[in-house]
mmCIF file of C-alpha atoms in Angstrom:
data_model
loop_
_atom_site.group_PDB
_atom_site.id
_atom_site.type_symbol
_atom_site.label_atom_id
_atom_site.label_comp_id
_atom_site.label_asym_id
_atom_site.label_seq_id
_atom_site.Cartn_x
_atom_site.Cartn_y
_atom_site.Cartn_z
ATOM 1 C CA UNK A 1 -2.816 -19.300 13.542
ATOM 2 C CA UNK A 2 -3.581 -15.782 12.152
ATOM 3 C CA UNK A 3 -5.336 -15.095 8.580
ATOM 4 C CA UNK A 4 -3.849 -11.805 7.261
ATOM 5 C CA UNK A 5 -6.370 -10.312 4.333
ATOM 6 C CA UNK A 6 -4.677 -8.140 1.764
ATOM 7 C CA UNK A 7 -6.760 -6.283 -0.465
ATOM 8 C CA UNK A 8 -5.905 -5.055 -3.769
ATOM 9 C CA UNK A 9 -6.732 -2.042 -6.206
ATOM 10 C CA UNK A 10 -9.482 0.111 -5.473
ATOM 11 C CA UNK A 11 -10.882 -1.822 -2.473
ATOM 12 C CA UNK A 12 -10.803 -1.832 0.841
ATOM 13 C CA UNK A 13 -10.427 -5.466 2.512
ATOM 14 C CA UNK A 14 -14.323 -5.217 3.614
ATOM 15 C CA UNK A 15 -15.127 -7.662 0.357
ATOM 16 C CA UNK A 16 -12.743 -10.136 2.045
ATOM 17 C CA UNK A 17 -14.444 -10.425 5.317
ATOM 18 C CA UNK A 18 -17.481 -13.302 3.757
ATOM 19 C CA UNK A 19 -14.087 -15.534 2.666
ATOM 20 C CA UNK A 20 -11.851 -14.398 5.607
ATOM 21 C CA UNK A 21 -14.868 -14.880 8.448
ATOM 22 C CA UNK A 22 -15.529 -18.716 7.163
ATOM 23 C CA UNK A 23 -11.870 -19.021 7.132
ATOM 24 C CA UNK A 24 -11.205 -18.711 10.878
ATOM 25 C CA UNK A 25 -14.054 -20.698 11.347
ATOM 26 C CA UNK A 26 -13.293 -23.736 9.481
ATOM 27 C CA UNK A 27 -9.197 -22.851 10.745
ATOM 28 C CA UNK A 28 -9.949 -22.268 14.198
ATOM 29 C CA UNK A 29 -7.683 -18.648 13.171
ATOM 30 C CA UNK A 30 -7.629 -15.400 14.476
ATOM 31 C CA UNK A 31 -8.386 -13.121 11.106
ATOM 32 C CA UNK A 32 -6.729 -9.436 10.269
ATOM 33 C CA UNK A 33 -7.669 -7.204 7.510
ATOM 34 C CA UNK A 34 -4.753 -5.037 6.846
ATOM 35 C CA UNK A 35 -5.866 -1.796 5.325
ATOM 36 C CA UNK A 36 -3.536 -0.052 3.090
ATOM 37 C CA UNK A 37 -3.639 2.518 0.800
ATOM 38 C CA UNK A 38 -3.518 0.587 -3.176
ATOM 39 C CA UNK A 39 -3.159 3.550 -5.243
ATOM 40 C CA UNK A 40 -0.880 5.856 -3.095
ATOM 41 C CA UNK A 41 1.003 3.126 -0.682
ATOM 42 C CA UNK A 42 3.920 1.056 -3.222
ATOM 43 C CA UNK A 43 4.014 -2.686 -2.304
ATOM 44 C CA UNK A 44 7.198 -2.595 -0.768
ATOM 45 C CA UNK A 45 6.148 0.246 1.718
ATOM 46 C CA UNK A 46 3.499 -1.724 2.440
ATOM 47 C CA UNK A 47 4.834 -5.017 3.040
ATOM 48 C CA UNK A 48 7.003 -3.478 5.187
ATOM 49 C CA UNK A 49 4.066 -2.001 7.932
ATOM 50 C CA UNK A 50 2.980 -5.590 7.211
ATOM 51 C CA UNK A 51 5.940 -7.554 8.112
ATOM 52 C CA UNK A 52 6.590 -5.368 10.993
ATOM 53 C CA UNK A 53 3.507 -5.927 12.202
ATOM 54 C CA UNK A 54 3.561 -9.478 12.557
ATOM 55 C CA UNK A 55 6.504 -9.204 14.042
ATOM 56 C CA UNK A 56 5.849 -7.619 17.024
ATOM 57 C CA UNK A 57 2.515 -9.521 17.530
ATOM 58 C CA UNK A 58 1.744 -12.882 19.189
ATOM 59 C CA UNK A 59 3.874 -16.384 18.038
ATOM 60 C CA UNK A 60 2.883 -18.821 15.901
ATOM 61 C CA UNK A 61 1.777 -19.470 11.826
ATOM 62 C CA UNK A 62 0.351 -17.321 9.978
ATOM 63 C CA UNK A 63 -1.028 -17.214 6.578
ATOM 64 C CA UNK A 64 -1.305 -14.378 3.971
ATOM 65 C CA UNK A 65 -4.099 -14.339 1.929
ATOM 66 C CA UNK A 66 -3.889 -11.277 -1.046
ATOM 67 C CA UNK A 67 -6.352 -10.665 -3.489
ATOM 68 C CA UNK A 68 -5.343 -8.953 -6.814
ATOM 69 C CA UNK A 69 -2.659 -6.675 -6.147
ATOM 70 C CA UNK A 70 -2.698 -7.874 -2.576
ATOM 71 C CA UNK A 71 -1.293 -10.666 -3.109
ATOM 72 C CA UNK A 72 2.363 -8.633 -4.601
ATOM 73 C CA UNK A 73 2.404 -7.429 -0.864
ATOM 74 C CA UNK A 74 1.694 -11.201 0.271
ATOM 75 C CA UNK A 75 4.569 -11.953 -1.713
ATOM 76 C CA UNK A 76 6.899 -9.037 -0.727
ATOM 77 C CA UNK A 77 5.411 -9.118 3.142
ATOM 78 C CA UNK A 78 6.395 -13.187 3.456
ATOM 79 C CA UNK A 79 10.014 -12.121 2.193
ATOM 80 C CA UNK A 80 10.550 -9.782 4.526
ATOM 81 C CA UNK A 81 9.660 -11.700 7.834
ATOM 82 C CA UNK A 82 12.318 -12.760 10.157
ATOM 83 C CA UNK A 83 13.666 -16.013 10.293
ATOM 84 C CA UNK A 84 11.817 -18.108 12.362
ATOM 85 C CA UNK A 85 8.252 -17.079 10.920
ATOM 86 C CA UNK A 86 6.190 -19.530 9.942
ATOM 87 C CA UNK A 87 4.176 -18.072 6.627
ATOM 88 C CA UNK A 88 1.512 -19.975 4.332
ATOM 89 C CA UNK A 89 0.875 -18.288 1.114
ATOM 90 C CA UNK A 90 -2.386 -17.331 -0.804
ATOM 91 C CA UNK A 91 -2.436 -15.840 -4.374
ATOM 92 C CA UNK A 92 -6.215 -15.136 -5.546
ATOM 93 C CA UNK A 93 -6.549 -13.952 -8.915
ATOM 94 C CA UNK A 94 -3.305 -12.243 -8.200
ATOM 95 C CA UNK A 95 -1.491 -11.255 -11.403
ATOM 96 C CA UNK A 96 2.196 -12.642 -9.657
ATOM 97 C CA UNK A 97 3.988 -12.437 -13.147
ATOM 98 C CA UNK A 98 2.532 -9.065 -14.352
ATOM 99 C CA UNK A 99 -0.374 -7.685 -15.243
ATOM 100 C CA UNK A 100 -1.495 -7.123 -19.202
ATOM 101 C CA UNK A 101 -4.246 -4.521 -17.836
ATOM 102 C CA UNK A 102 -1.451 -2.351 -15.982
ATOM 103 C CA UNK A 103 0.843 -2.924 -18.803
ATOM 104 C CA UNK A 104 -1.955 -1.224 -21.490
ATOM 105 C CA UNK A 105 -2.867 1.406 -18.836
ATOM 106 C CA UNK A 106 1.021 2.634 -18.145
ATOM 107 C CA UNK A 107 1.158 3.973 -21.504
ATOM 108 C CA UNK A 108 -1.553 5.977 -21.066
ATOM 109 C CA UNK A 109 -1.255 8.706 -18.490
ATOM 110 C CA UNK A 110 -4.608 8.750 -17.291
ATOM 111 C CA UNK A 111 -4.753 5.555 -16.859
ATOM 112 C CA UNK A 112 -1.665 5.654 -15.259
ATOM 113 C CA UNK A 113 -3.041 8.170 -12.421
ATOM 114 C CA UNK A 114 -6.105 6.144 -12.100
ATOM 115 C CA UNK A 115 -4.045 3.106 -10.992
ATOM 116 C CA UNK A 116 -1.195 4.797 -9.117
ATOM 117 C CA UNK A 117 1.592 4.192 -8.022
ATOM 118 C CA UNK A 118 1.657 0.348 -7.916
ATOM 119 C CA UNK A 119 1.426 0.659 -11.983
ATOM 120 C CA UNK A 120 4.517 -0.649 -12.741
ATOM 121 C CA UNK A 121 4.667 -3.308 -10.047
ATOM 122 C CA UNK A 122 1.414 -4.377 -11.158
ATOM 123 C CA UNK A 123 3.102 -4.526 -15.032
ATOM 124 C CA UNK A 124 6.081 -6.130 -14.387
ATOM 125 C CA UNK A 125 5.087 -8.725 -11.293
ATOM 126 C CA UNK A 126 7.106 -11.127 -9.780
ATOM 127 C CA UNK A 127 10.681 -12.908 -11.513
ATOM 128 C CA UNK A 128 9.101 -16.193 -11.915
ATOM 129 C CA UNK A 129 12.306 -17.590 -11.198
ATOM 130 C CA UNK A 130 11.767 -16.412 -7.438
ATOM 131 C CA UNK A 131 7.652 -17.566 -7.775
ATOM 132 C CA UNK A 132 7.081 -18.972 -4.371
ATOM 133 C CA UNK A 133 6.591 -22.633 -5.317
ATOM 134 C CA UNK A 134 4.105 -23.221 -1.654
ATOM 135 C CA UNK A 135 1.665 -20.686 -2.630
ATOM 136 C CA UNK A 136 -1.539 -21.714 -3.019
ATOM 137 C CA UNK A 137 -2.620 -20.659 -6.116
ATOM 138 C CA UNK A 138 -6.806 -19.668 -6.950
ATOM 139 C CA UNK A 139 -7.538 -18.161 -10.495
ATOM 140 C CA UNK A 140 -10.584 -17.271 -11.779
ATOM 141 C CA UNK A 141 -11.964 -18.603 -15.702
ATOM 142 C CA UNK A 142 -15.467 -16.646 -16.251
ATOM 143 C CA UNK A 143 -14.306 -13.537 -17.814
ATOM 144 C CA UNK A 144 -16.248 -10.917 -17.367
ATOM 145 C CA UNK A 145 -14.838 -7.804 -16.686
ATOM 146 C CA UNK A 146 -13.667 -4.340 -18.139
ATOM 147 C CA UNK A 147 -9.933 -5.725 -18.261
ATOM 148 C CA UNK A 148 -11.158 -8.274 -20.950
ATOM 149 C CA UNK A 149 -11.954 -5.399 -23.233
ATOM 150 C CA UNK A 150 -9.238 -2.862 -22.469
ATOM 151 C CA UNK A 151 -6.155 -5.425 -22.523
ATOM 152 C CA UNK A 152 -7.485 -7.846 -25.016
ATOM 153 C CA UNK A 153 -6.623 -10.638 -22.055
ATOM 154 C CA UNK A 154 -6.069 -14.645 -23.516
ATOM 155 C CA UNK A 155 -8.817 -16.743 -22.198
ATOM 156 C CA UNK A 156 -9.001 -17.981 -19.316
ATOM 157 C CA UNK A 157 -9.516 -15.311 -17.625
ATOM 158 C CA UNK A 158 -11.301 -13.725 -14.615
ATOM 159 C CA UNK A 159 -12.534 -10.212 -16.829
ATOM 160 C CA UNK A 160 -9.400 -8.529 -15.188
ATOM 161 C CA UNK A 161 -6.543 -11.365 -14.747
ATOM 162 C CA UNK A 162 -5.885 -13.609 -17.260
ATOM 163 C CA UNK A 163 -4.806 -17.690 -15.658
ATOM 164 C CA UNK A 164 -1.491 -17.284 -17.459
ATOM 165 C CA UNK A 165 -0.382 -13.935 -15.348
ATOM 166 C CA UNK A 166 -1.025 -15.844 -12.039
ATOM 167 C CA UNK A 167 1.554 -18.948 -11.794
ATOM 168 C CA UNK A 168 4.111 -20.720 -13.941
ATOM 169 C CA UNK A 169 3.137 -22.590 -16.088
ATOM 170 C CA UNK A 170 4.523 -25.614 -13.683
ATOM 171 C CA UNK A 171 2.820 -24.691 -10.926
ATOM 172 C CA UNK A 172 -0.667 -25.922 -9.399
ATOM 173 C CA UNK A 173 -3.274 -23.528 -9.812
ATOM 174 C CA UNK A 174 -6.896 -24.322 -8.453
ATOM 175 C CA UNK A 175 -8.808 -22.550 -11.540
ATOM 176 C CA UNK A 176 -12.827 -21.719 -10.942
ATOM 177 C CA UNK A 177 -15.337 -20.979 -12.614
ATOM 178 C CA UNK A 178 -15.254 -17.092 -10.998
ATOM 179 C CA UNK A 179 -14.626 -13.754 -11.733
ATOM 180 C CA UNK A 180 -12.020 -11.015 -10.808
ATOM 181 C CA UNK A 181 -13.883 -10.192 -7.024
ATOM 182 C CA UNK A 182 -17.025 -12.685 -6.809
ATOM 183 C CA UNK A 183 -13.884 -15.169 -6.344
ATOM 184 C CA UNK A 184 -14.149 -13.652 -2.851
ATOM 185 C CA UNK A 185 -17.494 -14.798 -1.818
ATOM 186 C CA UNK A 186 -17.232 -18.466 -4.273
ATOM 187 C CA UNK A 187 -17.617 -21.832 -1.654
ATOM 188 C CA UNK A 188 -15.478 -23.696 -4.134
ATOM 189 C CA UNK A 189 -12.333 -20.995 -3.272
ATOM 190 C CA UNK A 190 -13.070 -21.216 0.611
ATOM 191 C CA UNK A 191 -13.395 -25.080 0.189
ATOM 192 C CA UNK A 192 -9.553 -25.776 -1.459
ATOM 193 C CA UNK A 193 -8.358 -22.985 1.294
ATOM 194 C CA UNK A 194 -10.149 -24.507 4.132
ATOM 195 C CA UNK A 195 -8.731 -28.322 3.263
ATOM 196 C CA UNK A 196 -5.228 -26.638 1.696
ATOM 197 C CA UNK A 197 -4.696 -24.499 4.693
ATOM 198 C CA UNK A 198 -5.062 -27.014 8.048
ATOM 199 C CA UNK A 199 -1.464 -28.089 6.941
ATOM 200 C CA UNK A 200 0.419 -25.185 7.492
#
């Protein structure tokens, strides 16, 4: 098995590596970080490198783990593998059905260039009509966070995501007591991955 990492805005997969290193561990899994550029690189442009990538690399599962906007190109990426792939699916406080913080910074064009060109994907999300209904789901509930203030986000939320932007409302989300990034480094997320993720 192979744990892909997918960052999101602003970061640079290095603040997965605590969650991603205990994953291979507990998985016995060979972990990637996949670099890409969030504010100039669209999500479809990179889920393509992505999917091409795994491609052309060894057999076997994998499993795509995407943080915040990372996990659109988790999405997009698992759509675009060939037939025959074997994909599990990992969401963390990933706003899959559109994001009320892009949404209030589109309208704004600084705020606009400060998120790039993933605004509107981030804004719009997913059809939740094609939500993937295997993904594993995390969402943080302590909301602390600038996206709190700026959007006006519904509680729960992590302080940039609210729990409503990350699932249907049918589907299973593992909600904790975390916010926006420290989800990253929380036992409690790498504990429902570690027991959620020897199935695939």
């Amino acid at each position: 098995m192979r744990v892909y990492l997918i960052h999101g805005l602003f970061t640079t997969g290095h603040e997965m590596l605590w969650l991603g290193g205990r994953l291979g561990r507990c998985l016995g899994a060979e972990v990637v970080r996949f670099p890409w550029r969030s504010r100039a690189e669209g999500v479809t442009v990179a889920a393509r490198r992505l999917a091409t990538r795994i491609a052309a690399g060894p057999r076997g599962p994998v499993v795509l783990v995407g943080h915040s906007l990372g996990g659109l190109v988790a999405v997009e990426t698992r759509r675009l593998l060939p037939d025959g792939v074997r994909a599990g699916l990992v969401l963390i406080a990933s706003p899959a059905l559109g994001s009320r913080a892009a949404r209030a910074a589109a309208v704004v064009p600084w705020k606009r260039w400060l998120v790039g060109r993933n605004v509107d994907a981030l804004a719009s999300g997913i059809d939740p009509g094609r939500f993937p209904g295997d993904a594993i789901v995390i969402a943080g509930t302590l909301g602390v966070g600038l996206g709190r203030l700026l959007a006006g986000l519904p509680r729960p939320n992590d302080g940039a995501v609210a729990l409503d932007e990350c699932a249907p409302t049918e589907h299973v989300v593992h909600a904790i007591a975390q916010a926006h990034t420290l989800l990253l480094f929380s036992p409690a997320v790498l504990d429902v991955l570690c027991k959620r993720l020897r199935t695939v």
